[in-house]
Each structure stands twice: as structure tokens, then as C-alpha cells.
Amino acid sequence: MDRRDFLKLSAGASVMLTAGSSLALLTGCSRNDGPAHGYRHLRSQDVTLLRPLAQVLLAPALVAADATADQALLAFDDLLDGGMPGTRGAVFELLDLLQLAPGRWYLTGTWKHFAEQTEEQLSATLDHWSRSESELPRAAFRGLTQPFHMAWYVQPDAARTTGYPGPPNKIIS
């Protein structure tokens, strides 16, 4: 990617996020009613959007740890709590964009809300989203899924399911 392509991508991403945020504000989609019950940052509409996503993204890990998608969402909320306010803001802008059908279509290739999709449909949506030809959707995919995985696997019970034995007991200096 040369400098000109990067500038085009940046301008396009800025326009898309600005339009999505404006549309979300106008439709009331991004109203901030405060965090959902039991969460520090995630709003109820975020929990509704992310619960099916967590179920598909972390399916084998949740089964191995005998955990639920709600526990993964609490871990993600904890990660957001430790993040910088600007980073949290970017995550919430992405979540607001995913609440809107046109934004969701552009990023993921589907108009359907994640909660309205079966696990098979959502797996196909995630696969399509991760292999998008456009850099902005791929960056959005990584920007949401990588922190989600990181939030889950820093939990001690979840980390044990990876098969990694952890730090050595004796360190030779």
C-alpha cells in the first residue's frame, strides 16, 4: 500500500465513521443510557450485539472452561475498564456502527443483526468479514476480535484451557 492509497483509506474510513456515528445519533442507536446491569462500560445494546458473537468466536474455549458467553462479555468489559478512554471510545464507535444495518452490511457483508443469525450464519459472517477485500472491514474485525480473545485468555481459568503450562516454576539467572 503506497502513501496515496493509505490517505484514500484514511479519508474513506473517517467519512464512514463520521456518517455512521451521525446516523447513530440521529436514530437514537448510540444513546448512552449508561452501562448495562452488571457491567462497567458495555451498554445493553452492546451486550445484545456481542453475546452471540462471543458464543461463536470463543465456542471451543467456552466449552473447555465450562463458561458462558456472559462470562466472556464480563472479561471484555474488564479489559475495556483497563483501557485508555480514547481506545474505549473507538470500540464504542465500532459497536455503534455495527448496530446500524448499513454499517453492519459494509463491514460484515450482512444486514442481519448478530442476535438474529444462527451460529452457522454468524460463523459465515465472521469468515466473510475476516476475508474482506477492503482494509477497513478487516481492521474493524481485528479491532474487535483480537481484544475479545485477549480479554478471555487473560482469565486464569480460560488460560488453562490453552494447553500452555504457564511461566516456568524455576528461573535460572
C-alpha positions as a Markdown table, in Angstrom:
| # | Residue | x | y | z |
|---|---|---|---|---|
| 1 | Met | 0.0 | 0.0 | 0.0 |
| 2 | Asp | 1.5 | 3.3 | -1.0 |
| 3 | Arg | 1.0 | 6.7 | 0.6 |
| 4 | Arg | -1.8 | 7.7 | -1.7 |
| 5 | Asp | -3.8 | 4.5 | -1.1 |
| 6 | Phe | -3.2 | 4.9 | 2.7 |
| 7 | Leu | -4.6 | 8.5 | 2.5 |
| 8 | Lys | -7.6 | 7.4 | 0.5 |
| 9 | Leu | -8.3 | 4.6 | 3.0 |
| 10 | Ser | -7.9 | 7.0 | 5.9 |
| 11 | Ala | -10.3 | 9.5 | 4.3 |
| 12 | Gly | -12.8 | 6.8 | 3.5 |
| 13 | Ala | -12.7 | 5.4 | 7.0 |
| 14 | Ser | -13.1 | 8.8 | 8.5 |
| 15 | Val | -16.1 | 9.6 | 6.3 |
| 16 | Met | -17.7 | 6.2 | 7.0 |
| 17 | Leu | -17.2 | 6.5 | 10.8 |
| 18 | Thr | -18.5 | 10.1 | 10.8 |
| 19 | Ala | -21.6 | 9.2 | 8.8 |
| 20 | Gly | -22.2 | 6.1 | 10.9 |
| 21 | Ser | -21.8 | 8.0 | 14.2 |
| 22 | Ser | -24.1 | 10.8 | 12.9 |
| 23 | Leu | -26.7 | 8.4 | 11.7 |
| 24 | Ala | -26.5 | 6.5 | 15.0 |
| 25 | Leu | -27.0 | 9.7 | 17.0 |
| 26 | Leu | -29.9 | 10.7 | 14.8 |
| 27 | Thr | -31.7 | 7.3 | 15.1 |
| 28 | Gly | -31.0 | 7.1 | 18.9 |
| 29 | Cys | -28.9 | 4.0 | 18.3 |
| 30 | Ser | -26.0 | 5.3 | 20.2 |
| 31 | Arg | -27.8 | 6.9 | 23.1 |
| 32 | Asn | -25.8 | 6.3 | 26.2 |
| 33 | Asp | -28.2 | 5.0 | 28.9 |
| 34 | Gly | -25.1 | 4.1 | 30.9 |
| 35 | Pro | -23.7 | 0.6 | 31.3 |
| 36 | Ala | -25.9 | -2.4 | 31.3 |
| 37 | His | -26.7 | -4.1 | 34.7 |
| 38 | Gly | -23.6 | -5.8 | 36.0 |
| 39 | Tyr | -21.2 | -4.1 | 33.6 |
| 40 | Arg | -18.9 | -1.1 | 34.0 |
| 41 | His | -18.8 | 0.1 | 30.3 |
| 42 | Leu | -20.8 | -2.2 | 28.0 |
| 43 | Arg | -24.3 | -0.8 | 27.3 |
| 44 | Ser | -27.3 | -3.1 | 27.0 |
| 45 | Gln | -27.3 | -2.8 | 23.1 |
| 46 | Asp | -23.6 | -3.8 | 23.1 |
| 47 | Val | -24.3 | -6.9 | 25.3 |
| 48 | Thr | -27.2 | -7.9 | 22.9 |
| 49 | Leu | -24.8 | -7.4 | 19.9 |
| 50 | Leu | -21.8 | -9.1 | 21.4 |
| 51 | Arg | -23.4 | -12.1 | 23.2 |
| 52 | Pro | -23.9 | -14.2 | 20.0 |
| 53 | Leu | -20.5 | -13.0 | 18.7 |
| 54 | Ala | -18.8 | -14.3 | 21.8 |
| 55 | Gln | -20.6 | -17.6 | 21.6 |
| 56 | Val | -19.2 | -18.2 | 18.1 |
| 57 | Leu | -15.8 | -16.6 | 18.5 |
| 58 | Leu | -15.0 | -18.4 | 21.7 |
| 59 | Ala | -17.1 | -21.6 | 21.2 |
| 60 | Pro | -14.4 | -24.2 | 21.9 |
| 61 | Ala | -12.8 | -22.1 | 24.7 |
| 62 | Leu | -16.1 | -21.6 | 26.4 |
| 63 | Val | -16.8 | -25.3 | 26.3 |
| 64 | Ala | -13.3 | -26.2 | 27.6 |
| 65 | Ala | -13.6 | -23.7 | 30.5 |
| 66 | Asp | -17.3 | -24.7 | 31.2 |
| 67 | Ala | -18.1 | -21.0 | 30.8 |
| 68 | Thr | -20.8 | -18.9 | 29.2 |
| 69 | Ala | -20.8 | -16.0 | 26.7 |
| 70 | Asp | -21.8 | -13.7 | 29.5 |
| 71 | Gln | -18.6 | -14.5 | 31.4 |
| 72 | Ala | -16.7 | -13.6 | 28.2 |
| 73 | Leu | -18.6 | -10.3 | 28.0 |
| 74 | Leu | -17.6 | -9.5 | 31.6 |
| 75 | Ala | -14.0 | -10.3 | 30.7 |
| 76 | Phe | -14.3 | -7.9 | 27.7 |
| 77 | Asp | -15.8 | -5.3 | 30.0 |
| 78 | Asp | -12.9 | -5.7 | 32.4 |
| 79 | Leu | -10.5 | -5.2 | 29.5 |
| 80 | Leu | -12.3 | -2.0 | 28.5 |
| 81 | Asp | -12.1 | -0.8 | 32.1 |
| 82 | Gly | -8.3 | -1.0 | 31.9 |
| 83 | Gly | -8.1 | 0.7 | 28.5 |
| 84 | Met | -7.5 | 4.3 | 27.7 |
| 85 | Pro | -10.6 | 6.4 | 27.2 |
| 86 | Gly | -9.7 | 7.0 | 23.6 |
| 87 | Thr | -9.5 | 3.3 | 22.9 |
| 88 | Arg | -12.8 | 2.7 | 24.6 |
| 89 | Gly | -14.3 | 5.4 | 22.5 |
| 90 | Ala | -13.1 | 3.8 | 19.3 |
| 91 | Val | -14.5 | 0.4 | 20.4 |
| 92 | Phe | -17.9 | 2.1 | 21.1 |
| 93 | Glu | -17.9 | 3.8 | 17.8 |
| 94 | Leu | -17.3 | 0.5 | 16.1 |
| 95 | Leu | -20.1 | -1.1 | 18.2 |
| 96 | Asp | -22.4 | 1.8 | 17.2 |
| 97 | Leu | -21.6 | 1.3 | 13.6 |
| 98 | Leu | -22.4 | -2.4 | 13.9 |
| 99 | Gln | -25.8 | -1.6 | 15.4 |
| 100 | Leu | -26.8 | 0.1 | 12.1 |
| 101 | Ala | -27.8 | -2.2 | 9.3 |
| 102 | Pro | -25.9 | -0.2 | 6.5 |
| 103 | Gly | -22.7 | -0.1 | 8.6 |
| 104 | Arg | -23.0 | -3.8 | 9.5 |
| 105 | Trp | -23.5 | -4.6 | 5.8 |
| 106 | Tyr | -20.4 | -2.6 | 4.8 |
| 107 | Leu | -18.2 | -4.1 | 7.5 |
| 108 | Thr | -19.5 | -7.7 | 7.7 |
| 109 | Gly | -21.4 | -8.3 | 4.5 |
| 110 | Thr | -24.8 | -8.9 | 6.2 |
| 111 | Trp | -27.8 | -6.8 | 7.0 |
| 112 | Lys | -28.9 | -9.1 | 9.8 |
| 113 | His | -28.2 | -8.2 | 13.4 |
| 114 | Phe | -25.9 | -10.8 | 15.1 |
| 115 | Ala | -28.7 | -11.7 | 17.5 |
| 116 | Glu | -30.9 | -12.7 | 14.6 |
| 117 | Gln | -28.4 | -15.0 | 13.0 |
| 118 | Thr | -27.9 | -18.7 | 13.7 |
| 119 | Glu | -24.5 | -19.9 | 14.9 |
| 120 | Glu | -23.8 | -21.2 | 11.3 |
| 121 | Gln | -24.8 | -17.9 | 9.7 |
| 122 | Leu | -22.7 | -15.9 | 12.2 |
| 123 | Ser | -19.7 | -18.1 | 11.6 |
| 124 | Ala | -20.1 | -17.5 | 7.9 |
| 125 | Thr | -20.5 | -13.7 | 8.6 |
| 126 | Leu | -17.3 | -13.7 | 10.6 |
| 127 | Asp | -15.5 | -15.7 | 7.9 |
| 128 | His | -16.6 | -13.3 | 5.2 |
| 129 | Trp | -15.8 | -10.3 | 7.4 |
| 130 | Ser | -12.2 | -11.5 | 8.2 |
| 131 | Arg | -11.5 | -12.1 | 4.5 |
| 132 | Ser | -13.0 | -8.8 | 3.2 |
| 133 | Glu | -11.1 | -7.3 | 0.3 |
| 134 | Ser | -11.3 | -3.8 | 1.9 |
| 135 | Glu | -8.8 | -2.9 | 4.6 |
| 136 | Leu | -11.4 | -1.0 | 6.8 |
| 137 | Pro | -13.6 | -4.0 | 7.4 |
| 138 | Arg | -10.6 | -6.2 | 8.1 |
| 139 | Ala | -9.2 | -3.6 | 10.5 |
| 140 | Ala | -12.6 | -3.4 | 12.2 |
| 141 | Phe | -12.7 | -7.2 | 12.5 |
| 142 | Arg | -9.2 | -7.3 | 14.1 |
| 143 | Gly | -10.1 | -4.3 | 16.3 |
| 144 | Leu | -13.0 | -6.2 | 17.8 |
| 145 | Thr | -12.0 | -9.8 | 17.8 |
| 146 | Gln | -8.4 | -9.6 | 19.0 |
| 147 | Pro | -9.2 | -7.6 | 22.2 |
| 148 | Phe | -12.1 | -10.0 | 22.7 |
| 149 | His | -9.8 | -13.0 | 22.6 |
| 150 | Met | -7.2 | -11.3 | 24.7 |
| 151 | Ala | -9.8 | -10.4 | 27.3 |
| 152 | Trp | -10.9 | -14.0 | 27.5 |
| 153 | Tyr | -7.5 | -15.7 | 27.6 |
| 154 | Val | -6.1 | -13.4 | 30.4 |
| 155 | Gln | -8.7 | -15.0 | 32.7 |
| 156 | Pro | -6.9 | -17.7 | 34.7 |
| 157 | Asp | -9.5 | -20.4 | 34.1 |
| 158 | Ala | -9.6 | -19.7 | 30.4 |
| 159 | Ala | -5.8 | -19.6 | 30.1 |
| 160 | Arg | -5.6 | -23.1 | 31.5 |
| 161 | Thr | -7.6 | -24.4 | 28.5 |
| 162 | Thr | -5.0 | -23.3 | 26.0 |
| 163 | Gly | -2.6 | -26.1 | 26.9 |
| 164 | Tyr | 0.2 | -23.7 | 27.7 |
| 165 | Pro | 1.7 | -24.6 | 31.0 |
| 166 | Gly | 2.4 | -21.1 | 32.1 |
| 167 | Pro | 5.6 | -19.5 | 33.3 |
| 168 | Pro | 8.4 | -21.7 | 34.5 |
| 169 | Asn | 8.5 | -22.6 | 38.2 |
| 170 | Lys | 12.2 | -22.0 | 38.5 |
| 171 | Ile | 14.0 | -19.3 | 36.7 |
| 172 | Ile | 17.8 | -19.7 | 36.3 |
| 173 | Ser | 19.6 | -16.4 | 36.4 |
